[in-house]
PDB file of C-alpha atoms in Angstrom:
ATOM      1  CA  MET A   5    -116.211  30.739  43.408  1.00  0.00           C
ATOM      2  CA  ALA A   6    -117.658  27.289  42.786  1.00  0.00           C
ATOM      3  CA  GLU A   7    -118.643  26.219  39.309  1.00  0.00           C
ATOM      4  CA  PRO A   8    -122.396  26.050  38.671  1.00  0.00           C
ATOM      5  CA  GLU A   9    -124.177  22.760  38.232  1.00  0.00           C
ATOM      6  CA  GLY A  10    -122.966  21.088  35.054  1.00  0.00           C
ATOM      7  CA  HIS A  11    -119.630  21.730  33.389  1.00  0.00           C
ATOM      8  CA  LEU A  12    -119.636  24.273  30.572  1.00  0.00           C
ATOM      9  CA  PHE A  13    -116.645  24.660  28.251  1.00  0.00           C
ATOM     10  CA  LEU A  14    -116.176  28.250  29.460  1.00  0.00           C
ATOM     11  CA  PHE A  15    -114.735  26.887  32.703  1.00  0.00           C
ATOM     12  CA  ASP A  16    -111.884  25.233  30.787  1.00  0.00           C
ATOM     13  CA  LEU A  17    -110.550  28.390  29.098  1.00  0.00           C
ATOM     14  CA  GLY A  18    -108.366  29.543  31.979  1.00  0.00           C
ATOM     15  CA  TYR A  19    -109.457  33.179  32.299  1.00  0.00           C
ATOM     16  CA  ALA A  20    -109.922  35.274  35.426  1.00  0.00           C
ATOM     17  CA  TYR A  21    -111.714  38.551  36.072  1.00  0.00           C
ATOM     18  CA  ARG A  22    -112.467  41.024  38.824  1.00  0.00           C
ATOM     19  CA  VAL A  23    -114.937  43.896  38.980  1.00  0.00           C
ATOM     20  CA  ASP A  24    -113.553  47.073  40.490  1.00  0.00           C
ATOM     21  CA  GLY A  25    -115.303  50.424  40.490  1.00  0.00           C
ATOM     22  CA  GLY A  26    -117.570  49.698  37.539  1.00  0.00           C
ATOM     23  CA  VAL A  27    -114.758  48.238  35.422  1.00  0.00           C
ATOM     24  CA  CYS A  28    -114.295  44.523  34.753  1.00  0.00           C
ATOM     25  CA  LEU A  29    -110.630  43.571  34.376  1.00  0.00           C
ATOM     26  CA  SER A  30    -109.765  40.162  32.970  1.00  0.00           C
ATOM     27  CA  ASP A  31    -106.786  38.186  31.695  1.00  0.00           C
ATOM     28  CA  ILE A  32    -106.105  34.918  29.936  1.00  0.00           C
ATOM     29  CA  THR A  33    -103.079  32.937  28.799  1.00  0.00           C
ATOM     30  CA  VAL A  34    -103.583  32.116  25.116  1.00  0.00           C
ATOM     31  CA  GLY A  35    -102.529  28.620  24.082  1.00  0.00           C
ATOM     32  CA  ASP A  36    -102.528  27.079  20.627  1.00  0.00           C
ATOM     33  CA  GLU A  37    -105.975  25.610  21.371  1.00  0.00           C
ATOM     34  CA  LEU A  38    -107.471  29.098  21.025  1.00  0.00           C
ATOM     35  CA  ARG A  39    -105.641  30.119  17.833  1.00  0.00           C
ATOM     36  CA  ALA A  40    -106.715  29.887  14.203  1.00  0.00           C
ATOM     37  CA  PRO A  41    -105.431  26.801  12.333  1.00  0.00           C
ATOM     38  CA  GLY A  42    -101.795  27.121  11.273  1.00  0.00           C
ATOM     39  CA  SER A  43    -101.524  30.588  12.765  1.00  0.00           C
ATOM     40  CA  ARG A  44    -100.650  32.461  15.949  1.00  0.00           C
ATOM     41  CA  LEU A  45    -103.755  34.610  15.534  1.00  0.00           C
ATOM     42  CA  MET A  46    -106.270  34.235  18.332  1.00  0.00           C
ATOM     43  CA  ARG A  47    -109.672  33.168  17.055  1.00  0.00           C
ATOM     44  CA  THR A  48    -112.087  36.071  16.629  1.00  0.00           C
ATOM     45  CA  SER A  49    -114.875  33.968  18.135  1.00  0.00           C
ATOM     46  CA  ILE A  50    -112.815  33.513  21.321  1.00  0.00           C
ATOM     47  CA  LEU A  51    -112.441  37.287  21.606  1.00  0.00           C
ATOM     48  CA  ALA A  52    -116.229  37.489  21.241  1.00  0.00           C
ATOM     49  CA  THR A  53    -116.702  34.852  23.946  1.00  0.00           C
ATOM     50  CA  LEU A  54    -114.423  36.725  26.357  1.00  0.00           C
ATOM     51  CA  SER A  55    -116.203  39.996  25.603  1.00  0.00           C
ATOM     52  CA  ASP A  56    -119.472  38.229  26.415  1.00  0.00           C
ATOM     53  CA  VAL A  57    -118.026  37.041  29.741  1.00  0.00           C
ATOM     54  CA  VAL A  58    -116.660  40.459  30.725  1.00  0.00           C
ATOM     55  CA  GLY A  59    -119.730  42.349  29.542  1.00  0.00           C
ATOM     56  CA  GLY A  60    -122.049  39.778  31.075  1.00  0.00           C
ATOM     57  CA  ALA A  61    -120.440  40.248  34.491  1.00  0.00           C
ATOM     58  CA  LEU A  62    -121.209  43.963  34.264  1.00  0.00           C
ATOM     59  CA  ALA A  63    -124.700  43.482  32.832  1.00  0.00           C
ATOM     60  CA  ASN A  64    -125.481  41.030  35.624  1.00  0.00           C
ATOM     61  CA  ARG A  65    -124.940  43.814  38.154  1.00  0.00           C
ATOM     62  CA  ALA A  66    -126.816  46.450  36.183  1.00  0.00           C
ATOM     63  CA  ILE A  67    -129.871  44.254  35.592  1.00  0.00           C
ATOM     64  CA  ALA A  68    -129.672  42.995  39.206  1.00  0.00           C
ATOM     65  CA  GLY A  69    -131.008  39.492  39.480  1.00  0.00           C
ATOM     66  CA  ARG A  70    -132.606  39.081  36.052  1.00  0.00           C
ATOM     67  CA  VAL A  71    -130.776  36.899  33.530  1.00  0.00           C
ATOM     68  CA  PRO A  72    -128.922  39.080  30.976  1.00  0.00           C
ATOM     69  CA  LEU A  73    -129.363  37.810  27.431  1.00  0.00           C
ATOM     70  CA  THR A  74    -126.833  38.737  24.728  1.00  0.00           C
ATOM     71  CA  VAL A  75    -128.605  40.305  21.750  1.00  0.00           C
ATOM     72  CA  ASP A  76    -125.666  41.301  19.570  1.00  0.00           C
ATOM     73  CA  LEU A  77    -121.898  41.515  19.777  1.00  0.00           C
ATOM     74  CA  ALA A  78    -119.169  42.912  17.548  1.00  0.00           C
ATOM     75  CA  VAL A  79    -115.383  42.459  17.589  1.00  0.00           C
ATOM     76  CA  HIS A  80    -113.105  44.842  15.692  1.00  0.00           C
ATOM     77  CA  CYS A  81    -109.455  43.779  15.432  1.00  0.00           C
ATOM     78  CA  LEU A  82    -107.145  46.801  15.310  1.00  0.00           C
ATOM     79  CA  ALA A  83    -103.950  44.754  14.998  1.00  0.00           C
ATOM     80  CA  PRO A  84    -103.061  41.045  14.806  1.00  0.00           C
ATOM     81  CA  VAL A  85    -103.897  39.410  18.142  1.00  0.00           C
ATOM     82  CA  GLU A  86    -100.932  37.041  18.374  1.00  0.00           C
ATOM     83  CA  VAL A  87    -100.082  37.480  22.054  1.00  0.00           C
ATOM     84  CA  THR A  88     -99.618  34.869  24.757  1.00  0.00           C
ATOM     85  CA  GLU A  89    -100.874  37.000  27.649  1.00  0.00           C
ATOM     86  CA  LEU A  90    -104.069  38.914  26.867  1.00  0.00           C
ATOM     87  CA  THR A  91    -105.794  41.415  29.129  1.00  0.00           C
ATOM     88  CA  MET A  92    -109.298  42.858  28.870  1.00  0.00           C
ATOM     89  CA  ALA A  93    -110.966  45.913  30.357  1.00  0.00           C
ATOM     90  CA  GLY A  94    -114.746  46.241  30.130  1.00  0.00           C
ATOM     91  CA  ARG A  95    -117.128  48.992  31.135  1.00  0.00           C
ATOM     92  CA  VAL A  96    -120.805  49.853  30.724  1.00  0.00           C
ATOM     93  CA  ILE A  97    -121.371  52.575  28.150  1.00  0.00           C
ATOM     94  CA  LYS A  98    -125.172  52.447  28.231  1.00  0.00           C
ATOM     95  CA  PRO A  99    -126.678  51.483  31.604  1.00  0.00           C
ATOM     96  CA  GLY A 100    -130.302  50.556  32.098  1.00  0.00           C
ATOM     97  CA  ARG A 101    -132.635  48.244  33.985  1.00  0.00           C
ATOM     98  CA  SER A 102    -133.621  46.312  30.866  1.00  0.00           C
ATOM     99  CA  THR A 103    -130.895  47.081  28.292  1.00  0.00           C
ATOM    100  CA  VAL A 104    -127.141  47.361  28.882  1.00  0.00           C
ATOM    101  CA  VAL A 105    -124.386  48.064  26.335  1.00  0.00           C
ATOM    102  CA  THR A 106    -120.782  47.266  27.224  1.00  0.00           C
ATOM    103  CA  GLU A 107    -117.412  48.024  25.681  1.00  0.00           C
ATOM    104  CA  THR A 108    -114.339  45.811  26.082  1.00  0.00           C
ATOM    105  CA  TRP A 109    -110.756  46.650  25.101  1.00  0.00           C
ATOM    106  CA  PHE A 110    -108.161  43.927  24.477  1.00  0.00           C
ATOM    107  CA  SER A 111    -104.409  44.437  24.823  1.00  0.00           C
ATOM    108  CA  GLU A 112    -101.217  42.554  25.498  1.00  0.00           C
ATOM    109  CA  ARG A 113    -100.377  42.311  29.180  1.00  0.00           C
ATOM    110  CA  GLY A 114     -98.258  45.297  30.204  1.00  0.00           C
ATOM    111  CA  GLU A 115     -99.034  47.254  27.031  1.00  0.00           C
ATOM    112  CA  GLU A 116    -101.476  50.118  26.592  1.00  0.00           C
ATOM    113  CA  ARG A 117    -101.898  49.844  22.818  1.00  0.00           C
ATOM    114  CA  PRO A 118    -105.281  48.201  22.090  1.00  0.00           C
ATOM    115  CA  LEU A 119    -105.349  45.169  19.809  1.00  0.00           C
ATOM    116  CA  ALA A 120    -109.121  44.793  19.549  1.00  0.00           C
ATOM    117  CA  LEU A 121    -112.350  46.461  20.619  1.00  0.00           C
ATOM    118  CA  SER A 122    -115.739  44.874  21.257  1.00  0.00           C
ATOM    119  CA  HIS A 123    -119.275  46.079  21.935  1.00  0.00           C
ATOM    120  CA  ALA A 124    -122.113  43.936  23.275  1.00  0.00           C
ATOM    121  CA  THR A 125    -125.802  44.535  23.964  1.00  0.00           C
ATOM    122  CA  PHE A 126    -127.594  42.703  26.763  1.00  0.00           C
ATOM    123  CA  VAL A 127    -131.287  42.691  27.660  1.00  0.00           C
ATOM    124  CA  ALA A 128    -133.046  41.375  30.728  1.00  0.00           C
ATOM    125  CA  SER A 129    -134.822  38.091  30.059  1.00  0.00           C
ATOM    126  CA  PRO A 130    -138.595  38.651  29.668  1.00  0.00           C
ATOM    127  CA  ASN A 131    -139.242  35.338  31.433  1.00  0.00           C
ATOM    128  CA  PRO A 132    -139.967  36.043  35.139  1.00  0.00           C
ATOM    129  CA  ALA A 133    -138.523  32.621  35.997  1.00  0.00           C
ATOM    130  CA  ASP A 134    -135.111  33.600  34.600  1.00  0.00           C
ATOM    131  CA  VAL A 135    -133.451  34.905  37.744  1.00  0.00           C
ATOM    132  CA  ILE A 136    -129.795  34.709  38.727  1.00  0.00           C
ATOM    133  CA  GLU A 137    -127.685  35.768  41.668  1.00  0.00           C
ATOM    134  CA  VAL A 138    -125.387  38.740  41.224  1.00  0.00           C
ATOM    135  CA  TYR A 139    -121.894  37.376  40.559  1.00  0.00           C
ATOM    136  CA  GLY A 140    -119.064  37.885  42.992  1.00  0.00           C
ATOM    137  CA  ASP A 141    -116.444  40.561  42.396  1.00  0.00           C
ATOM    138  CA  ALA A 142    -113.801  38.012  41.376  1.00  0.00           C
ATOM    139  CA  PHE A 143    -113.918  34.809  39.355  1.00  0.00           C
ATOM    140  CA  SER A 144    -111.362  32.459  37.838  1.00  0.00           C
ATOM    141  CA  THR A 145    -111.338  29.284  35.764  1.00  0.00           C
ATOM    142  CA  GLN A 146    -108.763  26.587  35.087  1.00  0.00           C
ATOM    143  CA  ARG A 147    -107.149  25.926  31.727  1.00  0.00           C
ATOM    144  CA  ARG A 148    -108.171  22.396  30.780  1.00  0.00           C
ATOM    145  CA  LEU A 149    -107.687  22.268  27.025  1.00  0.00           C
ATOM    146  CA  ASP A 150    -105.717  19.509  25.321  1.00  0.00           C
ATOM    147  CA  ARG A 151    -106.786  20.032  21.697  1.00  0.00           C
ATOM    148  CA  PRO A 152    -108.119  22.831  19.467  1.00  0.00           C
ATOM    149  CA  LEU A 153    -111.308  24.221  20.966  1.00  0.00           C
ATOM    150  CA  PRO A 154    -113.547  23.282  17.991  1.00  0.00           C
ATOM    151  CA  ASP A 155    -112.479  19.650  18.452  1.00  0.00           C
ATOM    152  CA  GLN A 156    -112.981  19.813  22.216  1.00  0.00           C
ATOM    153  CA  LEU A 157    -116.524  21.088  21.694  1.00  0.00           C
ATOM    154  CA  GLY A 158    -117.224  18.392  19.101  1.00  0.00           C
ATOM    155  CA  ILE A 159    -117.731  20.654  16.091  1.00  0.00           C
ATOM    156  CA  ARG A 160    -118.041  18.655  12.877  1.00  0.00           C
ATOM    157  CA  ARG A 161    -116.897  20.006   9.513  1.00  0.00           C
ATOM    158  CA  LEU A 162    -119.432  18.508   7.107  1.00  0.00           C
ATOM    159  CA  GLN A 163    -118.225  20.155   3.893  1.00  0.00           C
ATOM    160  CA  PRO A 164    -116.681  23.485   2.873  1.00  0.00           C
ATOM    161  CA  GLY A 165    -118.824  26.213   4.406  1.00  0.00           C
ATOM    162  CA  VAL A 166    -120.903  23.909   6.610  1.00  0.00           C
ATOM    163  CA  ALA A 167    -120.261  22.866  10.230  1.00  0.00           C
ATOM    164  CA  GLU A 168    -122.433  21.334  12.935  1.00  0.00           C
ATOM    165  CA  LEU A 169    -122.533  21.129  16.742  1.00  0.00           C
ATOM    166  CA  ASP A 170    -124.680  18.856  18.904  1.00  0.00           C
ATOM    167  CA  ARG A 171    -126.498  20.215  21.958  1.00  0.00           C
ATOM    168  CA  SER A 172    -124.457  18.474  24.655  1.00  0.00           C
ATOM    169  CA  ALA A 173    -123.995  19.306  28.330  1.00  0.00           C
ATOM    170  CA  TYR A 174    -120.520  20.703  27.597  1.00  0.00           C
ATOM    171  CA  VAL A 175    -121.863  23.516  25.400  1.00  0.00           C
ATOM    172  CA  THR A 176    -125.200  24.298  27.076  1.00  0.00           C
ATOM    173  CA  GLN A 177    -125.875  26.913  29.710  1.00  0.00           C
ATOM    174  CA  ASN A 178    -128.259  26.599  32.660  1.00  0.00           C
ATOM    175  CA  SER A 179    -131.279  27.259  30.449  1.00  0.00           C
ATOM    176  CA  GLY A 180    -130.442  24.150  28.407  1.00  0.00           C
ATOM    177  CA  THR A 181    -129.649  26.123  25.250  1.00  0.00           C
ATOM    178  CA  ILE A 182    -126.318  26.209  23.387  1.00  0.00           C
ATOM    179  CA  GLN A 183    -124.097  28.977  24.751  1.00  0.00           C
ATOM    180  CA  GLY A 184    -123.564  31.957  22.456  1.00  0.00           C
ATOM    181  CA  GLY A 185    -119.777  31.678  22.346  1.00  0.00           C
ATOM    182  CA  ALA A 186    -120.078  28.098  21.097  1.00  0.00           C
ATOM    183  CA  LEU A 187    -122.342  29.315  18.286  1.00  0.00           C
ATOM    184  CA  ALA A 188    -119.812  32.026  17.370  1.00  0.00           C
ATOM    185  CA  LEU A 189    -117.042  29.414  17.197  1.00  0.00           C
ATOM    186  CA  LEU A 190    -119.235  27.109  15.100  1.00  0.00           C
ATOM    187  CA  ALA A 191    -119.855  29.969  12.674  1.00  0.00           C
ATOM    188  CA  GLU A 192    -116.134  30.747  12.500  1.00  0.00           C
ATOM    189  CA  VAL A 193    -115.271  27.137  11.652  1.00  0.00           C
ATOM    190  CA  ALA A 194    -117.799  27.212   8.805  1.00  0.00           C
ATOM    191  CA  ALA A 195    -116.485  30.556   7.522  1.00  0.00           C
ATOM    192  CA  GLU A 196    -112.773  29.738   7.664  1.00  0.00           C
ATOM    193  CA  SER A 197    -113.285  26.671   5.467  1.00  0.00           C
ATOM    194  CA  LEU A 198    -114.218  28.973   2.577  1.00  0.00           C
ATOM    195  CA  VAL A 199    -111.482  31.602   2.749  1.00  0.00           C
ATOM    196  CA  ALA A 200    -107.704  31.466   2.762  1.00  0.00           C
ATOM    197  CA  ALA A 201    -107.239  34.690   4.763  1.00  0.00           C
ATOM    198  CA  PRO A 202    -107.523  34.979   8.567  1.00  0.00           C
ATOM    199  CA  LEU A 203    -110.812  36.241  10.016  1.00  0.00           C
ATOM    200  CA  ALA A 204    -110.150  39.609  11.634  1.00  0.00           C
ATOM    201  CA  GLY A 205    -113.521  40.684  13.006  1.00  0.00           C
ATOM    202  CA  LEU A 206    -117.123  39.628  13.459  1.00  0.00           C
ATOM    203  CA  GLU A 207    -120.624  40.890  14.094  1.00  0.00           C
ATOM    204  CA  ILE A 208    -123.131  38.430  15.530  1.00  0.00           C
ATOM    205  CA  ARG A 209    -126.833  38.844  16.177  1.00  0.00           C
ATOM    206  CA  TYR A 210    -128.556  36.272  18.346  1.00  0.00           C
ATOM    207  CA  LEU A 211    -132.091  35.775  17.062  1.00  0.00           C
ATOM    208  CA  SER A 212    -133.328  32.717  18.962  1.00  0.00           C
ATOM    209  CA  ALA A 213    -131.948  30.030  21.261  1.00  0.00           C
ATOM    210  CA  VAL A 214    -130.817  26.610  20.024  1.00  0.00           C
ATOM    211  CA  ARG A 215    -133.047  24.434  22.211  1.00  0.00           C
ATOM    212  CA  ALA A 216    -133.047  21.154  20.261  1.00  0.00           C
ATOM    213  CA  GLY A 217    -129.925  20.926  18.131  1.00  0.00           C
ATOM    214  CA  PRO A 218    -127.810  20.153  16.396  1.00  0.00           C
ATOM    215  CA  ALA A 219    -126.836  23.691  15.454  1.00  0.00           C
ATOM    216  CA  ARG A 220    -125.730  23.971  11.843  1.00  0.00           C
ATOM    217  CA  ALA A 221    -123.700  26.880  10.451  1.00  0.00           C
ATOM    218  CA  THR A 222    -123.756  27.586   6.718  1.00  0.00           C
ATOM    219  CA  ALA A 223    -121.345  30.169   5.305  1.00  0.00           C
ATOM    220  CA  GLU A 224    -121.209  32.084   2.017  1.00  0.00           C
ATOM    221  CA  VAL A 225    -118.621  34.541   0.728  1.00  0.00           C
ATOM    222  CA  LEU A 226    -120.234  37.859  -0.156  1.00  0.00           C
ATOM    223  CA  GLY A 227    -117.115  39.488  -1.571  1.00  0.00           C
ATOM    224  CA  ALA A 228    -115.058  42.460  -0.375  1.00  0.00           C
ATOM    225  CA  GLY A 229    -113.632  40.303   2.400  1.00  0.00           C
ATOM    226  CA  VAL A 230    -117.001  39.542   4.022  1.00  0.00           C
ATOM    227  CA  VAL A 231    -118.366  36.091   4.894  1.00  0.00           C
ATOM    228  CA  ARG A 232    -122.007  35.674   5.973  1.00  0.00           C
ATOM    229  CA  VAL A 233    -122.982  32.748   8.190  1.00  0.00           C
ATOM    230  CA  GLU A 234    -126.434  31.525   9.210  1.00  0.00           C
ATOM    231  CA  VAL A 235    -126.715  29.337  12.303  1.00  0.00           C
ATOM    232  CA  ARG A 236    -129.901  27.286  12.504  1.00  0.00           C
ATOM    233  CA  ASP A 237    -131.445  24.862  15.000  1.00  0.00           C
ATOM    234  CA  ARG A 238    -131.931  21.762  12.851  1.00  0.00           C
ATOM    235  CA  GLY A 239    -134.008  20.021  15.525  1.00  0.00           C
ATOM    236  CA  ASN A 240    -136.428  22.945  15.692  1.00  0.00           C
ATOM    237  CA  GLU A 241    -137.551  23.100  12.059  1.00  0.00           C
ATOM    238  CA  GLY A 242    -134.333  24.825  11.045  1.00  0.00           C
ATOM    239  CA  ARG A 243    -135.154  27.956  13.016  1.00  0.00           C
ATOM    240  CA  LEU A 244    -132.643  30.769  12.463  1.00  0.00           C
ATOM    241  CA  ALA A 245    -130.677  31.185  15.699  1.00  0.00           C
ATOM    242  CA  ALA A 246    -127.869  33.587  14.781  1.00  0.00           C
ATOM    243  CA  LEU A 247    -126.591  35.654  11.900  1.00  0.00           C
ATOM    244  CA  VAL A 248    -122.845  36.340  11.734  1.00  0.00           C
ATOM    245  CA  LEU A 249    -120.703  38.506   9.468  1.00  0.00           C
ATOM    246  CA  PHE A 250    -116.939  37.909   9.410  1.00  0.00           C
ATOM    247  CA  ARG A 251    -114.304  40.138   7.828  1.00  0.00           C
ATOM    248  CA  THR A 252    -111.028  38.841   6.468  1.00  0.00           C
TER     249      THR A 252
END
């Protein structure tokens, strides 16, 4: 399958998926570029991004031609995700013409024991102009990463708890807004600068699109192993774009 117009960072991650009988099966080889700093743990935001990809492929079919928008997404780590070969299996648990909820399980290739579980909610875009072709049954990308993903995206660490990302072609989707996985990664970079422990799960709610940029993430530690992050569109009067909760 050819890449769409413009080159989004998602096409450099090196994952592949296929849809078979209502299930989306995917796999990825995990390099150091996708791991937390100084650790073999895979970034929680990357798990969220892959869940969005797998769930989005299923939502695209269920909504049939209308652009599926991610409303919220949660990742629950059941064990340390330190593998090199990761597989994913996604299915629709709540079908509908306007709202779809998906569930994705993560495991090491060849193993049945789940390492993480994710749920995502998608809604059909209310804009009649937001139409998209139904994806093919199989899709693959190339791995083209030569540095940690936050650096490749151009995320800037301004101070402890604050990180920023410009709205560039590399992180924007066809609508011209910053892709949700990039916002999740931005939030994770802001959060990890405040805590010494690895981030083991997240819940993200997408409230509005980042249309102007830069996107700025500001994190605060709430206690009990929870970090709250606000992501705002600085170029659009600081409009709140996403709210993220991380667990350590």
